[in-house]
CSV table of C-alpha atoms and ligand atoms in Angstrom, one decimal:
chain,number,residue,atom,x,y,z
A,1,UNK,CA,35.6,-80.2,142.3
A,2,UNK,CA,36.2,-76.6,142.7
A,3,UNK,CA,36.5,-74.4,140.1
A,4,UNK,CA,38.6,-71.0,140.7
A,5,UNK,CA,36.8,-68.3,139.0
A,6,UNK,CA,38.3,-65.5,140.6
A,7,UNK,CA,40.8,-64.9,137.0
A,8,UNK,CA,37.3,-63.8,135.2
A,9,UNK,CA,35.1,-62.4,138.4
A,10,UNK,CA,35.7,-58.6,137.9
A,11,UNK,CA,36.7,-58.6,133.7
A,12,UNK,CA,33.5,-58.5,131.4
A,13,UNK,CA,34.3,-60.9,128.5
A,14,UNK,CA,36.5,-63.0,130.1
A,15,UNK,CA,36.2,-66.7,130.4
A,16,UNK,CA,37.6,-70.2,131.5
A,17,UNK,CA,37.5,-72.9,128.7
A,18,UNK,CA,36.4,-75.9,131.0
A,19,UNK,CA,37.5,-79.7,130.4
A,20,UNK,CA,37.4,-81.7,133.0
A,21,UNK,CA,36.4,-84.7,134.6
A,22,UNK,CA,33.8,-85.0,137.8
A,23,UNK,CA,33.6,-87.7,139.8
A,24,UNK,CA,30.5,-88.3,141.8
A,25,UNK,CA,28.7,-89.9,144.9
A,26,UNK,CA,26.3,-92.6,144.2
A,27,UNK,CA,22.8,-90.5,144.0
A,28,UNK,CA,19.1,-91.8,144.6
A,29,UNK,CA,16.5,-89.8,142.9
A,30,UNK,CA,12.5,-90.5,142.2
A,31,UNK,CA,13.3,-94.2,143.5
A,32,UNK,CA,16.0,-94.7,141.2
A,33,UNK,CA,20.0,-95.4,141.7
A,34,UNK,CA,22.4,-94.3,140.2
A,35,UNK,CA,26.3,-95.4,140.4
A,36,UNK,CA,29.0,-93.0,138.3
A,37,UNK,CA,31.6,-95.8,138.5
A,38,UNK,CA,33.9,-93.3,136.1
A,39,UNK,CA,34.1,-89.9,136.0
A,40,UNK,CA,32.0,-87.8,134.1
A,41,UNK,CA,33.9,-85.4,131.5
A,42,UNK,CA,32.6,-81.4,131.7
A,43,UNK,CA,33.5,-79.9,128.4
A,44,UNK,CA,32.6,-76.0,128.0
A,45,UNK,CA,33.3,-72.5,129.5
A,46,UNK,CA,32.2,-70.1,131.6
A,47,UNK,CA,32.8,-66.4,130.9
A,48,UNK,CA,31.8,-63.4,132.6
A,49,UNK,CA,28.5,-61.6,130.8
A,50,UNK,CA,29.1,-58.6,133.0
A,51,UNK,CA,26.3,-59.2,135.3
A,52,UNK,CA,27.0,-62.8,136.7
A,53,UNK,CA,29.1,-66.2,134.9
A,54,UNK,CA,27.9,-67.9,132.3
A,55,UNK,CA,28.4,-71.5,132.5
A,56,UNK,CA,27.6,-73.3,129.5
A,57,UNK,CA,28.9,-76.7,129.0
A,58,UNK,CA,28.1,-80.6,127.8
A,59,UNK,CA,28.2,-83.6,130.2
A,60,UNK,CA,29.4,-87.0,128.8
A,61,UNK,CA,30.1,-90.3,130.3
A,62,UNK,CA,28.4,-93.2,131.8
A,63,UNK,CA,26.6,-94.4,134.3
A,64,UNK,CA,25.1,-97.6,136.1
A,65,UNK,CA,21.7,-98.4,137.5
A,66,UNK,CA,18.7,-100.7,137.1
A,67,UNK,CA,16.5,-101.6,134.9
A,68,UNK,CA,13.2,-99.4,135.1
A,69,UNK,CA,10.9,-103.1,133.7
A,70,UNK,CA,13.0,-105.9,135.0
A,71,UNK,CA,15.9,-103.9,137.7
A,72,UNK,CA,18.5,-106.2,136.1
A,73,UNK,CA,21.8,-103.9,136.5
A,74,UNK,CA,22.0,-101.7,133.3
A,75,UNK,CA,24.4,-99.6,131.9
A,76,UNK,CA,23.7,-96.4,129.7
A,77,UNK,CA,25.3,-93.4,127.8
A,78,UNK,CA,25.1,-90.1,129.9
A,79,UNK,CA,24.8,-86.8,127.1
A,80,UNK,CA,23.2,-83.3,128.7
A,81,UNK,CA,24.0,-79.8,128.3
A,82,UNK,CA,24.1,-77.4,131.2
A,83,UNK,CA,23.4,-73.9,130.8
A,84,UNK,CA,23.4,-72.4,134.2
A,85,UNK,CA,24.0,-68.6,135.0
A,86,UNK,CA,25.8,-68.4,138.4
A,87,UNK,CA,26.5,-65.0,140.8
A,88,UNK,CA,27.8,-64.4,143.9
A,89,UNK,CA,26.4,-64.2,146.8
A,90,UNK,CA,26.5,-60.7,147.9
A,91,UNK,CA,26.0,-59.7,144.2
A,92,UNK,CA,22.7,-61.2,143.5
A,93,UNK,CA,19.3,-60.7,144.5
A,94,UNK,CA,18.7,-63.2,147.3
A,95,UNK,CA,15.5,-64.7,146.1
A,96,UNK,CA,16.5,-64.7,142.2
A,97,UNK,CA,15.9,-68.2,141.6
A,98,UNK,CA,17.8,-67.9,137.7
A,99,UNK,CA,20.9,-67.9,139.5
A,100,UNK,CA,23.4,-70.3,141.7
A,101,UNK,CA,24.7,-68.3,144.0
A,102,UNK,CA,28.2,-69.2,145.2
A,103,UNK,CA,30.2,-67.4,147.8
A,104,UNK,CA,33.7,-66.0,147.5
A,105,UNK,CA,35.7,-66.9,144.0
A,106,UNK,CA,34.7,-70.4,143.8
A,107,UNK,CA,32.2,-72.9,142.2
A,108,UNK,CA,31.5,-76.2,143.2
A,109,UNK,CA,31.0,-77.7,140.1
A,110,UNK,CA,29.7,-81.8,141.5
A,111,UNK,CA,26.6,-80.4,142.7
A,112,UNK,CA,25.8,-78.3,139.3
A,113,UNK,CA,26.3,-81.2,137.3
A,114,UNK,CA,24.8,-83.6,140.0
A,115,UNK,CA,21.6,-81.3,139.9
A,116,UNK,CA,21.6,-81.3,136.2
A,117,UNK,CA,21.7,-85.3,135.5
A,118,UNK,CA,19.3,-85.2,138.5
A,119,UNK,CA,17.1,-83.1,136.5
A,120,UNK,CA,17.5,-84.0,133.0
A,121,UNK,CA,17.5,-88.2,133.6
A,122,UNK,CA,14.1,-90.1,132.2
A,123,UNK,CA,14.9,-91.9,135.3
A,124,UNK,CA,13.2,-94.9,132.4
A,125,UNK,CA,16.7,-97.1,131.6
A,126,UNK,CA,16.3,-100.3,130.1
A,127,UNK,CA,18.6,-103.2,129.9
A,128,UNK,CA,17.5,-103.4,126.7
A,129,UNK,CA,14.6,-101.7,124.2
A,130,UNK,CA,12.4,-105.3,124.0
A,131,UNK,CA,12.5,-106.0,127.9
A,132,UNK,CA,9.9,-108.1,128.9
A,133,UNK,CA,9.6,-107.1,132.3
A,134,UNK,CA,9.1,-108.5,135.9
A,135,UNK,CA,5.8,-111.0,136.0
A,136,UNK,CA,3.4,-108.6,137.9
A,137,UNK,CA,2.0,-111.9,139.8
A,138,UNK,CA,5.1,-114.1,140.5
A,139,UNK,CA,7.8,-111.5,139.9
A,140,UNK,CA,9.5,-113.8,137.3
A,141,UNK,CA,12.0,-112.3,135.2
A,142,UNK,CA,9.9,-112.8,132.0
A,143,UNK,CA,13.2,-112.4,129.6
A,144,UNK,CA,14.3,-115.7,130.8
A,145,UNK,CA,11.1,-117.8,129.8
A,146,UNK,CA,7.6,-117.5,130.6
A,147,UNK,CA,6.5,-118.1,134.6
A,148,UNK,CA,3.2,-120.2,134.3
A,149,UNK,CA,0.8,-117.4,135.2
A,150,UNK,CA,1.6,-116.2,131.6
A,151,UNK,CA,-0.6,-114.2,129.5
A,152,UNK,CA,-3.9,-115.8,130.7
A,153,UNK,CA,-3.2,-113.8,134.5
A,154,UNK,CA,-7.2,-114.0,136.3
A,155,UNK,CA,-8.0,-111.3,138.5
A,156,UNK,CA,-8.2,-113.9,142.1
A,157,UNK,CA,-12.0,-113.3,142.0
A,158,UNK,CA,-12.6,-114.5,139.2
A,159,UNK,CA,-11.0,-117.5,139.7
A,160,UNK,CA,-13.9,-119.5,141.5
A,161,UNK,CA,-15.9,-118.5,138.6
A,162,UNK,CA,-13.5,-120.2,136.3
A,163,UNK,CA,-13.2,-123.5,138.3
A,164,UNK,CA,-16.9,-123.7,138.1
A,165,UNK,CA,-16.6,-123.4,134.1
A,166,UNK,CA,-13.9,-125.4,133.9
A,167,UNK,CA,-15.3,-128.1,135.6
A,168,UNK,CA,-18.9,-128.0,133.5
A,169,UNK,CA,-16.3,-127.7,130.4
A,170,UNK,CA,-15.4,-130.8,131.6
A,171,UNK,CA,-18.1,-132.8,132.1
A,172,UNK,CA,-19.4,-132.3,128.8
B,1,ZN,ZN1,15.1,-105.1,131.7
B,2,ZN,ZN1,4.4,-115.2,136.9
């Protein structure tokens, strides 16, 4: 959404008490996905410090994705604070990198909160804290039972050099 900051853009002290909900795109980050199937609520303000816009605000809500051990489809709780300082264009400095610059009397807000899940996200969700995990050999789901490769996994060359045990095991 678009947020119209041109009531606080030339008065020092003034500010915009922010609560509002953000819907966003599906987003793929690091390899992972994630799916904002509900909004996201922005709670917070930003106010003019006399020099730029202040935007400090919290992000709840939740969100859908996978699994980091077994990429079953997990849900999780979505809690970050955003503290951004944001000037216009023609005001700032063009290679000040503490700023997001937006042009005229508006500020995309998606993006800035997009950026800052983006950012903030251990990208690690688990379905659930014990999750056993993908078999690394057969790609079982191990929290449904155990696969048969089990615990006892044998690097492959090693395993003529366990037949040839086995069997003198077994012919004593
Ligand atoms: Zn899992
Ligand atoms: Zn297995």
């Amino acid at each position: 959404m678009l947020l119209d900051v041109s009531p606080i853009i030339k008065i020092q002290g003034a500010k915009i008490e922010l609560d509002e909900e953000i819907g966003l795109d599906s987003a793929e980050f690091l390899g992972e996905s994630y799916r904002f199937n509900e909004p996201l609520k922005i709670k917070g303000e930003i106010y003019n410090n006399g020099q730029s816009l202040t935007l400090n605000a919290r992000v709840t809500g939740r969100i859908k994705t996978e699994c980091a051990r077994c990429l079953a489809p997990t849900e999780a709780d979505v809690e970050l604070d955003i503290h951004e300082l944001l000037s216009r264009a023609e005001d700032a400095a063009a290679d000040d990198e503490d700023f997001i610059l937006f042009d005229g009397h508006e500020i995309e807000l998606d993006g800035i909160v997009a950026d800052n899940f983006l950012m903030n996200t251990s990208g690690k969700y688990l379905c659930r804290e014990d999750c056993a995990g993908l078999c690394p050999v057969c790609g079982k789901n191990l929290n449904e039972g155990e696969c048969g490769c089990g615990n006892d996994y044998i690097d492959p060359r090693w395993l003529a050099l366990k037949d040839i045990l086995d069997r003198e095991s077994g012919d004593e």
